[in-house]
Short mmCIF file of C-alpha atoms in Angstrom, two decimals:
data_model
loop_
_atom_site.label_atom_id
_atom_site.label_comp_id
_atom_site.label_asym_id
_atom_site.label_seq_id
_atom_site.Cartn_x
_atom_site.Cartn_y
_atom_site.Cartn_z
CA MET A 30 7.92 -10.12 39.99
CA LYS A 31 6.71 -11.91 36.87
CA LEU A 32 3.67 -9.62 36.63
CA ARG A 33 5.93 -6.55 36.85
CA VAL A 34 8.07 -7.82 33.99
CA MET A 35 4.99 -8.49 31.87
CA ALA A 36 3.55 -5.06 32.64
CA SER A 37 6.85 -3.41 31.79
CA ALA A 38 7.03 -5.33 28.50
CA CYS A 39 3.49 -4.24 27.62
CA ARG A 40 4.36 -0.61 28.28
CA TYR A 41 7.39 -0.83 26.01
CA ARG A 42 5.24 -2.38 23.26
CA VAL A 43 2.68 0.40 23.56
CA LEU A 44 5.44 3.02 23.41
CA ALA A 45 7.01 1.33 20.38
CA VAL A 46 3.69 1.18 18.52
CA GLY A 47 2.99 4.81 19.42
CA ALA A 48 6.39 5.91 18.17
CA THR A 49 5.91 4.01 14.89
CA VAL A 50 2.48 5.54 14.27
CA SER A 51 3.78 9.01 15.10
CA CYS A 52 6.70 8.66 12.68
CA LEU A 53 4.39 7.48 9.89
CA TYR A 54 2.03 10.39 10.58
CA PHE A 55 4.78 13.00 10.37
CA PHE A 56 6.23 11.37 7.24
CA ILE A 57 2.86 11.48 5.49
CA LEU A 58 2.37 15.07 6.66
CA GLU A 59 5.77 15.98 5.22
CA LEU A 60 4.87 14.40 1.88
CA ILE A 61 1.57 16.28 1.70
CA VAL A 62 3.15 19.63 2.59
CA SER A 63 5.98 19.10 0.09
CA ARG A 64 3.49 18.24 -2.63
CA HIS A 65 1.46 21.40 -2.02
CA LEU A 66 4.61 23.52 -2.04
CA ASP A 67 5.65 21.98 -5.35
CA LEU A 68 2.27 22.78 -6.85
CA MET A 69 2.44 26.37 -5.62
CA ASN A 70 5.89 26.80 -7.14
CA GLY A 71 4.81 25.30 -10.45
CA GLU A 72 7.43 22.56 -10.31
CA THR A 73 5.13 19.77 -11.48
CA GLN A 74 4.54 19.22 -15.18
CA PRO A 75 2.15 16.25 -15.32
CA SER A 76 1.43 15.96 -19.05
CA LYS A 77 5.05 16.37 -20.11
CA TYR A 78 6.35 13.92 -17.56
CA LEU A 79 3.73 11.35 -18.47
CA ASP A 80 5.12 11.39 -22.00
CA GLU A 81 8.68 11.07 -20.76
CA THR A 82 7.87 8.03 -18.65
CA LYS A 83 5.77 6.54 -21.46
CA LYS A 84 2.84 6.13 -19.14
CA SER A 85 -0.68 7.23 -19.98
CA ALA A 86 -2.81 8.29 -17.06
CA PRO A 87 -6.45 7.15 -17.26
CA THR A 88 -9.18 9.75 -17.47
CA PRO A 89 -10.52 10.32 -13.95
CA VAL A 90 -13.80 8.47 -13.51
CA THR A 91 -16.06 7.40 -10.73
CA MET A 92 -15.64 3.90 -9.37
CA ALA A 93 -19.15 3.00 -10.47
CA THR A 94 -18.23 3.29 -14.16
CA ARG A 95 -15.66 0.52 -13.87
CA ASN A 96 -17.32 -2.69 -15.10
CA GLY A 97 -20.65 -1.08 -14.26
CA ASN A 98 -20.73 -2.16 -10.63
CA GLY A 99 -18.43 0.11 -8.67
CA ARG A 100 -15.61 -2.35 -8.11
CA MET A 101 -12.29 -1.53 -6.47
CA LEU A 102 -11.68 0.28 -3.21
CA GLY A 103 -14.86 2.31 -3.05
CA ARG A 104 -16.89 -0.47 -1.49
CA ARG A 105 -14.78 -0.69 1.61
CA LEU A 106 -14.21 3.01 2.12
CA SER A 107 -17.89 3.70 2.78
CA HIS A 108 -21.41 2.46 2.15
CA GLN A 109 -21.45 4.57 -1.02
CA ARG A 110 -20.09 2.71 -4.03
CA VAL A 111 -19.41 5.81 -6.10
CA MET A 112 -16.17 7.63 -5.40
CA VAL A 113 -14.25 10.03 -7.62
CA LEU A 114 -10.55 9.52 -8.24
CA CYS A 115 -8.21 12.45 -7.72
CA SER A 116 -8.31 14.44 -10.96
CA ASN A 117 -4.82 15.95 -10.66
CA MET A 118 -2.67 12.84 -10.48
CA SER A 119 0.87 13.15 -11.79
CA PHE A 120 4.41 11.89 -11.50
CA GLN A 121 6.91 13.78 -9.37
CA ARG A 122 8.77 16.48 -11.21
CA PRO A 123 11.63 16.72 -10.51
CA PRO A 124 12.03 13.11 -9.33
CA GLY A 125 12.64 12.55 -5.64
CA PRO A 126 14.48 9.82 -3.76
CA VAL A 127 13.38 6.25 -4.47
CA THR A 128 11.33 5.38 -1.39
CA ALA A 129 10.12 1.88 -0.56
CA LEU A 130 6.73 1.23 1.01
CA ALA A 131 7.63 -2.09 2.59
CA SER A 132 5.35 -4.48 4.41
CA PHE A 133 4.39 -8.08 4.96
CA PRO A 134 1.54 -9.10 2.61
CA GLY A 135 -1.86 -8.26 4.07
CA SER A 136 -0.61 -5.31 6.12
CA GLY A 137 -2.49 -2.62 4.19
CA ASN A 138 0.15 -1.61 1.64
CA THR A 139 -2.36 -1.00 -1.15
CA TRP A 140 -4.60 1.04 1.13
CA ILE A 141 -1.71 3.26 2.22
CA ARG A 142 -0.77 3.74 -1.45
CA TYR A 143 -4.30 4.75 -2.32
CA LEU A 144 -4.64 7.22 0.56
CA LEU A 145 -1.28 8.84 -0.22
CA GLN A 146 -2.14 9.16 -3.91
CA GLN A 147 -5.42 10.87 -3.05
CA ALA A 148 -3.79 13.12 -0.44
CA THR A 149 -0.82 14.24 -2.55
CA GLY A 150 -1.90 13.77 -6.17
CA VAL A 151 1.33 11.87 -6.89
CA TYR A 152 1.35 8.33 -8.27
CA THR A 153 2.77 5.46 -6.23
CA GLY A 154 4.70 2.63 -7.86
CA SER A 155 5.34 -1.04 -7.24
CA ILE A 156 8.00 -3.64 -7.93
CA TYR A 157 5.16 -5.86 -9.12
CA THR A 158 2.77 -5.62 -12.07
CA ASP A 159 -0.69 -6.23 -10.67
CA TYR A 160 -3.00 -5.81 -13.65
CA ALA A 161 -6.09 -5.53 -11.47
CA LEU A 162 -4.56 -2.53 -9.69
CA LEU A 163 -3.20 -1.18 -12.97
CA ARG A 164 -6.73 -0.96 -14.34
CA HIS A 165 -8.27 0.45 -11.18
CA GLY A 166 -6.51 3.53 -9.90
CA PHE A 167 -2.82 2.56 -9.87
CA PRO A 168 -1.45 3.36 -13.36
CA ALA A 169 2.15 3.46 -12.11
CA GLU A 170 2.35 -0.26 -11.34
CA ASN A 171 5.84 -1.58 -12.14
CA VAL A 172 7.38 1.91 -11.88
CA VAL A 173 10.43 1.77 -9.60
CA ASN A 174 12.12 5.17 -9.62
CA GLY A 175 11.94 8.64 -8.13
CA SER A 176 9.05 9.71 -10.35
CA VAL A 177 6.61 8.07 -7.92
CA LEU A 178 5.97 8.94 -4.29
CA LEU A 179 6.55 5.45 -2.90
CA VAL A 180 7.24 1.99 -4.31
CA LYS A 181 5.34 -0.99 -2.96
CA THR A 182 7.37 -4.05 -1.98
CA HIS A 183 6.89 -7.16 0.12
CA GLU A 184 10.48 -8.27 -0.39
CA TRP A 185 13.38 -7.83 2.01
CA GLY A 186 17.12 -8.37 2.20
CA ILE A 187 20.27 -6.52 1.22
CA HIS A 188 19.71 -6.86 -2.54
CA ILE A 189 16.26 -5.28 -2.34
CA ARG A 190 17.46 -2.48 -0.07
CA GLN A 191 20.06 -1.46 -2.64
CA ASN A 192 17.24 -0.32 -4.94
CA PHE A 193 15.97 2.29 -2.48
CA SER A 194 17.28 5.43 -0.80
CA ARG A 195 14.86 5.20 2.12
CA ALA A 196 11.79 3.27 3.24
CA VAL A 197 8.47 3.46 5.05
CA LEU A 198 7.78 0.22 6.93
CA ILE A 199 4.20 -0.86 7.62
CA VAL A 200 3.86 -3.26 10.56
CA ARG A 201 0.55 -4.97 11.27
CA ASP A 202 -0.41 -7.63 13.80
CA PRO A 203 0.32 -10.96 12.05
CA VAL A 204 -3.10 -12.48 12.80
CA PRO A 205 -5.22 -10.03 10.73
CA ALA A 206 -2.38 -9.66 8.21
CA ILE A 207 -2.28 -13.40 7.48
CA LEU A 208 -6.08 -13.54 7.33
CA ALA A 209 -6.14 -10.59 4.91
CA GLU A 210 -3.55 -12.23 2.66
CA PHE A 211 -5.54 -15.48 2.57
CA ASN A 212 -8.66 -13.51 1.61
CA ARG A 213 -6.71 -11.67 -1.10
CA GLN A 214 -5.42 -14.90 -2.59
CA GLY A 215 -8.84 -16.49 -2.38
CA GLY A 216 -11.04 -13.54 -3.28
CA GLY A 217 -8.95 -10.76 -4.81
CA HIS A 218 -8.14 -7.27 -3.52
CA ILE A 219 -11.72 -6.42 -2.57
CA GLY A 220 -13.16 -9.88 -1.96
CA HIS A 221 -13.03 -12.60 0.65
CA ALA A 222 -12.11 -16.25 0.44
CA SER A 223 -15.16 -18.52 0.57
CA ILE A 224 -15.71 -20.72 3.60
CA ASP A 225 -15.02 -23.72 1.36
CA LYS A 226 -11.44 -22.54 0.90
CA TYR A 227 -10.93 -22.58 4.66
CA ARG A 228 -12.46 -26.06 4.89
CA ASN A 229 -10.58 -27.44 1.88
CA LYS A 230 -9.02 -30.82 2.71
CA GLU A 231 -10.48 -30.64 6.23
CA GLY A 232 -8.77 -27.34 6.89
CA LYS A 233 -5.27 -28.66 6.23
CA LEU A 234 -4.50 -26.09 3.52
CA TRP A 235 -5.58 -23.22 5.78
CA LYS A 236 -3.46 -24.55 8.65
CA ALA A 237 -0.45 -24.95 6.36
CA PHE A 238 -0.97 -21.42 5.04
CA VAL A 239 -1.05 -19.97 8.57
CA SER A 240 2.02 -21.96 9.59
CA GLY A 241 4.04 -20.89 6.55
CA LYS A 242 3.03 -17.23 6.70
CA SER A 243 3.72 -17.09 10.44
CA ARG A 244 7.30 -18.16 9.81
CA SER A 245 7.60 -15.61 6.99
CA TRP A 246 6.26 -12.83 9.22
CA LEU A 247 8.89 -13.62 11.86
CA GLU A 248 11.63 -13.64 9.22
CA THR A 249 10.67 -10.18 7.96
#
């Protein structure tokens, strides 16, 4: 009887994960199609809207020209360190609904932002101001309005929800998510925490980090 219950629970989990992935797929597909329709109808006015939002878009460059060593996301996307940014990036015109891209830290929020920007040509925003991302492919950091496709957030609660009309929720297994967040804090967006950081104070800091983040993951 116990095995049946466990098997049934596993099936429900698989179905839930499948439904979540399917919804995200269709949402992304809808965004891409809408973007292409806007471009065909001439509804986007990138240069004018950049002036209105007082944001200056960087000249498209290859990743290798940044700091001379190809830093940023190019290293992880493939073995080739040179990758060209989308050359037609713009803000949404007219603005759309303010949409949150919500997740627990380490769940792949920045990666989803990057892929959506490249697929649609529309900037994504953030409630934060990450200067490393601002300099490397995310010029709309700290933009929280309908001019961007999605707005990154790791926050939750009724007060945060009031700032958005809708949301895309990214859910990742807590084990790799917590590990990814520790690496980000210890090594940056494209680095890894050194083994010494895991061993610091006989591993007590790492254990405390896992314990605290596990509770936070459950609360979200």
